[in-house]
Coordinates of C-alpha atoms in Angstrom, one line a residue:
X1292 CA 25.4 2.5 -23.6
X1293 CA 22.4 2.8 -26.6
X1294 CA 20.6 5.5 -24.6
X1295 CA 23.5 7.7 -24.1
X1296 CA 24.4 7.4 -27.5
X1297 CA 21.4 7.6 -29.3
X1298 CA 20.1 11.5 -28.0
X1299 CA 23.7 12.8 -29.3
X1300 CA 22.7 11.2 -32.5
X1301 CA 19.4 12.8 -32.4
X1302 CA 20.9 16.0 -31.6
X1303 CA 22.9 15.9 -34.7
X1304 CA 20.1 15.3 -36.4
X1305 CA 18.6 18.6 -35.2
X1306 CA 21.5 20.3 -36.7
X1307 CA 21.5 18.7 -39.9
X1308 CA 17.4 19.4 -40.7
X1309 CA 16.3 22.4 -38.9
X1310 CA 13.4 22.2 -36.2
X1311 CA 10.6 24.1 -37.0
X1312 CA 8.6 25.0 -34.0
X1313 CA 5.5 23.3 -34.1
X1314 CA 5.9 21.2 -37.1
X1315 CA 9.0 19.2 -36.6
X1316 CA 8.4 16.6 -38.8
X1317 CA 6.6 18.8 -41.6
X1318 CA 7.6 18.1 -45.4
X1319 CA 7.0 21.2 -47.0
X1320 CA 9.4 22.5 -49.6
X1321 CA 12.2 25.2 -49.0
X1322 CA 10.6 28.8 -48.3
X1323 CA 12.6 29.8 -51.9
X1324 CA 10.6 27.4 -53.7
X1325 CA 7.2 28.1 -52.5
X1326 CA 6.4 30.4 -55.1
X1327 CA 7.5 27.9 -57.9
X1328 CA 5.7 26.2 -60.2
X1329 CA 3.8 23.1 -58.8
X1330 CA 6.0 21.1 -61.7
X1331 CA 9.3 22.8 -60.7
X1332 CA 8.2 21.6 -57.0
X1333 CA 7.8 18.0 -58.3
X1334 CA 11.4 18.0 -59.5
X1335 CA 13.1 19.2 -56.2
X1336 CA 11.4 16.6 -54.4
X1337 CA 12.0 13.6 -57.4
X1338 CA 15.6 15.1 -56.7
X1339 CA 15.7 13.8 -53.4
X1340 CA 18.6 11.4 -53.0
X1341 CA 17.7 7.7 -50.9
X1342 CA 20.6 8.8 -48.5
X1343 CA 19.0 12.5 -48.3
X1344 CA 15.9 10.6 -47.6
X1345 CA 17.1 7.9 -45.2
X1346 CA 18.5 11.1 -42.8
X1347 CA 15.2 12.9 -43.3
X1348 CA 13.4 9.9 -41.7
X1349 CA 16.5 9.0 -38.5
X1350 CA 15.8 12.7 -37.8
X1351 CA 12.0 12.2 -37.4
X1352 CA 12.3 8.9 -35.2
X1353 CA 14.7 10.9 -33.2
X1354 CA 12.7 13.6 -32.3
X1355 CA 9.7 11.2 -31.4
X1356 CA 11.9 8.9 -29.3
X1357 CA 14.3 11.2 -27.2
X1358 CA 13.3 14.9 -27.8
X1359 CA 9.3 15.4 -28.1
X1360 CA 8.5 13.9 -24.9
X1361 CA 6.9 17.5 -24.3
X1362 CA 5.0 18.5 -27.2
X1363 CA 6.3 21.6 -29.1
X1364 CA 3.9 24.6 -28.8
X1365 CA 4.3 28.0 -30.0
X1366 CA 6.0 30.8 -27.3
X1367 CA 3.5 32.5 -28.0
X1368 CA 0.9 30.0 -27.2
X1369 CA 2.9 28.9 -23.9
X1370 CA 3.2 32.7 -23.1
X1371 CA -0.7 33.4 -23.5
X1372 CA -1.2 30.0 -20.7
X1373 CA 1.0 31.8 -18.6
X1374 CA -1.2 34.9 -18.6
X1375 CA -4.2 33.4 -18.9
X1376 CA -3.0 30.9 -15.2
X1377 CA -2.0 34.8 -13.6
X1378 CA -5.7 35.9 -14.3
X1379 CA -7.0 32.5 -13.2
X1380 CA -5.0 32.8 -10.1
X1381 CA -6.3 36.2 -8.9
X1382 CA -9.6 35.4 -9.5
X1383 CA -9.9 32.6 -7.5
X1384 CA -8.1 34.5 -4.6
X1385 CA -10.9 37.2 -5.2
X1386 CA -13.2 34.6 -4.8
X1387 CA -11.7 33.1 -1.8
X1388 CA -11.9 36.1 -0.1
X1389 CA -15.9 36.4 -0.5
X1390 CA -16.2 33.1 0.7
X1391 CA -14.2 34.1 3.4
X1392 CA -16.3 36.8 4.4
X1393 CA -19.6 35.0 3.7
X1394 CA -18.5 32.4 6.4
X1395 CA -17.6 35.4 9.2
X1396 CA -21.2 36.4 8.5
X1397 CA -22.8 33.3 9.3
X1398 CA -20.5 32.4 12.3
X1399 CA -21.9 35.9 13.6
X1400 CA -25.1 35.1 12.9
X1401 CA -24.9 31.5 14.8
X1402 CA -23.1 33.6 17.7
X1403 CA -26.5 35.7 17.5
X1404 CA -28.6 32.6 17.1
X1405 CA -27.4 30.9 20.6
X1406 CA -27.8 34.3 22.3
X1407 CA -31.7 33.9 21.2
X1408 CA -31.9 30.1 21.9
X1409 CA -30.6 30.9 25.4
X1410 CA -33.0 34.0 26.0
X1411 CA -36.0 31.6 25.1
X1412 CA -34.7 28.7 27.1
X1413 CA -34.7 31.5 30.4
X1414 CA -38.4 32.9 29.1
X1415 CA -39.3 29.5 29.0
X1416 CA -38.0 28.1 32.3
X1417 CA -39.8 30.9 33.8
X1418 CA -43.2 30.0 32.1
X1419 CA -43.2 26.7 33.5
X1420 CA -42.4 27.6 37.0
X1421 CA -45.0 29.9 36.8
X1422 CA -47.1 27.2 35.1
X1423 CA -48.1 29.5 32.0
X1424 CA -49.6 26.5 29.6
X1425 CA -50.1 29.1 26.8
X1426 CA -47.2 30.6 27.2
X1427 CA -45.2 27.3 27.7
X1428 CA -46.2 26.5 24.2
X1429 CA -45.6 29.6 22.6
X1430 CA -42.2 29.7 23.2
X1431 CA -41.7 26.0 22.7
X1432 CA -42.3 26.6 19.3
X1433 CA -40.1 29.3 19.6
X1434 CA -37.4 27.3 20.5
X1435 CA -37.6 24.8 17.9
X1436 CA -37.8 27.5 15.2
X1437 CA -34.3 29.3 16.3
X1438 CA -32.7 25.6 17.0
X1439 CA -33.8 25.0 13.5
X1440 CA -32.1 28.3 12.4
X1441 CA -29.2 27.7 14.1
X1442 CA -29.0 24.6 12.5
X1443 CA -29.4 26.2 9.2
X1444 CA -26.9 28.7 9.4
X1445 CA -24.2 25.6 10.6
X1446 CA -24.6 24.2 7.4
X1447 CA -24.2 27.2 5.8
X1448 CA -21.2 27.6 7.1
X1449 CA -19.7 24.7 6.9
X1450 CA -20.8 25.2 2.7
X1451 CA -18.4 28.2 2.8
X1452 CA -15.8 26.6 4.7
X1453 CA -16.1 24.2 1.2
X1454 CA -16.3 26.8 -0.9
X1455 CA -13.2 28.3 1.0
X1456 CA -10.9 25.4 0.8
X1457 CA -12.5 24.9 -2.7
X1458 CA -11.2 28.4 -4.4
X1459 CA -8.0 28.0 -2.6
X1460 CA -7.1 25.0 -4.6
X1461 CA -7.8 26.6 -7.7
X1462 CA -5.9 29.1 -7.0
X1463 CA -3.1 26.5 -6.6
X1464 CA -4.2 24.9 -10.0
X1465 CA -3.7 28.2 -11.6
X1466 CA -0.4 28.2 -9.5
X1467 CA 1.0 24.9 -11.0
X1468 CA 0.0 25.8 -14.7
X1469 CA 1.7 28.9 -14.9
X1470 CA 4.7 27.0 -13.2
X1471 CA 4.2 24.1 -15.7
X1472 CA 4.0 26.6 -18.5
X1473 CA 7.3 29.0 -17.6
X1474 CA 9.3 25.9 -17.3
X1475 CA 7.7 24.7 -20.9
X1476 CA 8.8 28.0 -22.2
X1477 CA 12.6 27.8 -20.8
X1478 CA 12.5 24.5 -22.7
X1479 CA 11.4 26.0 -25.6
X1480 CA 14.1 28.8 -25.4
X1481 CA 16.4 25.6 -24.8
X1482 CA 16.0 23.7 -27.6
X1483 CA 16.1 26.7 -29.8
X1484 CA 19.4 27.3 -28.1
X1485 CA 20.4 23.5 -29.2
X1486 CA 19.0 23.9 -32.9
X1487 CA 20.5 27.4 -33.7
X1488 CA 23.6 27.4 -32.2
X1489 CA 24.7 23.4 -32.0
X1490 CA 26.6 23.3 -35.3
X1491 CA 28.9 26.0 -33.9
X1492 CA 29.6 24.3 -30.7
X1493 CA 32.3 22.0 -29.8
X1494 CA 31.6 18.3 -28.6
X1495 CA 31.4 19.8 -24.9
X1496 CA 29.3 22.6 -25.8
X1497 CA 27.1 20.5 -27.6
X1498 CA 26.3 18.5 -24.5
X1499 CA 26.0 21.2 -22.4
X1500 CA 23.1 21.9 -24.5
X1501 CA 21.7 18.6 -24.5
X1502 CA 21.9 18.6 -20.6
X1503 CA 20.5 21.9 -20.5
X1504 CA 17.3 20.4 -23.0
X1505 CA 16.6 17.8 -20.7
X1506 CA 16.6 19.0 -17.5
X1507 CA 13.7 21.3 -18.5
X1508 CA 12.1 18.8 -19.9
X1509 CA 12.3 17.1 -16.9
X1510 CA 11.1 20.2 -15.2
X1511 CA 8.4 20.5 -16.9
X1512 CA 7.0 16.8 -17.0
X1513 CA 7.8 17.4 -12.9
X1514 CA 5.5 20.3 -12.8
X1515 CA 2.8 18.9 -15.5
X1516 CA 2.4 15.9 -13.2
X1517 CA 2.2 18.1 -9.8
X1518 CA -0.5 20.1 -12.5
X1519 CA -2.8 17.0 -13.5
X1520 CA -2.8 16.2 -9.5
X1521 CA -4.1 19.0 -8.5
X1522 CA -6.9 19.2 -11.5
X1523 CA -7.9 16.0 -9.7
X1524 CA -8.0 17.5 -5.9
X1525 CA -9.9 20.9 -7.9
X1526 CA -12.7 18.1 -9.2
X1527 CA -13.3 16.5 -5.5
X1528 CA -13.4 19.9 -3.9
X1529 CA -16.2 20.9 -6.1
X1530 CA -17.7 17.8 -5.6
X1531 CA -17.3 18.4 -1.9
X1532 CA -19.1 22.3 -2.3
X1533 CA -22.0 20.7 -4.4
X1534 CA -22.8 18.0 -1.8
X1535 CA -22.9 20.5 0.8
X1536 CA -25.3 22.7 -1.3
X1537 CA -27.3 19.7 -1.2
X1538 CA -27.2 19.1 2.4
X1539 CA -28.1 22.8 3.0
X1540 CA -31.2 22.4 0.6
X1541 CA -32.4 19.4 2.4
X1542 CA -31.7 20.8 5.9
X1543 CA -33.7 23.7 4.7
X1544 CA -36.7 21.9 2.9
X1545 CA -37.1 20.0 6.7
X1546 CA -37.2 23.1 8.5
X1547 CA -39.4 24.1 6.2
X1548 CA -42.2 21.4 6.7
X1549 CA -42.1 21.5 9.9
X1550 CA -39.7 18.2 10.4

């Protein structure tokens, strides 16, 4: 019974003191008396009445317990995220697509690596029928070089088949956060709703607002959540592409000496 109580309380509140976007619980004076004296400013604020003061505080513990469970943020600030998520978004599909195209290559170029392989392997079997010693071991360590390629370009792709699945996750990330960020700014528009035009409401209106407050916040906590989670899957993947840098540059370095 307490928790159903207390956010219409709360929302009272709102009415009473005004919310100010991103300083709810800010104690400045009134905007007339900004360009008072600093002694005239002392007196409003001596004038203050313990009851006037008691409400100022239940208002402030009423926003931190049942309405700022997402942070207020400028809507302009939420609105550049969402741009900023759009750009992040295509990007990454841009990027995607290279990797994409970088991994066609070098399945074409293993394709054209086997087709070598198997026209030594014929040269080869020939040479030692025809028991060609000198021949034999020329294209022995012919073969080894293009198994060694071959080798080479599988790990390359399998680095762009990371790179691939990497990019596509970020694009998801950039996905989520614009998601996150649109619902955040419905909330926004929300509250507004319940601050500006609550004291005009009836009872049912008034809930109606309240309802409508905290099923974006809900939203949004929903979509923040399904956000951090995929930060977390963008962090392995690129974990995932520098480990198979690593394994190219060792495969390589072998080849290399001769291993």
């Amino acid at each position: 019974m307490m928790y159903r109580v207390l956010p219409a309380a709360a929302a009272i509140l709102l009415f009473v003191l005004p919310l100010q976007a991103q300083q709810p619980f800010s104690s400045s004076v009134p905007s007339s008396a900004e360009d008072a004296e600093p002694e005239a400013a002392a007196r409003a604020t001596d004038q203050e009445t313990p009851r006037e003061t008691e409400r100022s505080q239940h208002y402030r513990l009423a926003l931190d317990e049942f309405l700022v469970l997402v942070p207020f943020r400028l809507q302009d600030d939420i609105q550049a995220d969402i741009d900023e998520s759009r750009e992040d978004e295509t990007r990454a599909k841009e990027k995607k697509r290279d990797a994409e195209e970088l991994e066609r290559l070098a399945r074409d170029q293993i394709d054209a690596q086997e087709a070598e392989i198997d026209a030594i392997k014929a040269r080869l079997k020939i040479a030692k029928n025809e028991d060609r010693e000198a021949d034999v071991a020329v294209l022995e360590s012919d073969k080894k070089l293009a198994e060694g390629a071959k080798k080479l370009l599988e790990k390359r792709r399998e680095m762009r088949r990371k790179e691939i699945d990497g990019w596509d996750t970020v694009a998801k990330l950039a996905a989520a956060t614009r998601k996150a960020a649109e619902l955040e700014l419905e909330l926004a528009n929300a509250r507004d709703q319940l601050r500006t035009r609550g004291p005009q409401e009836t009872g049912e209106g008034i809930r109606r607002l309240e309802r409508r407050v905290n099923e974006f916040e809900k939203r949004t906590l929903e979509a923040q959540k399904e956000r951090a989670e995929l930060r977390t899957k963008v962090a392995q993947k690129e974990k995932d592409v520098v480990n198979s840098r690593l394994e190219l540059l060792k495969t390589r370095s072998k080849i290399e000496s001769g291993g």
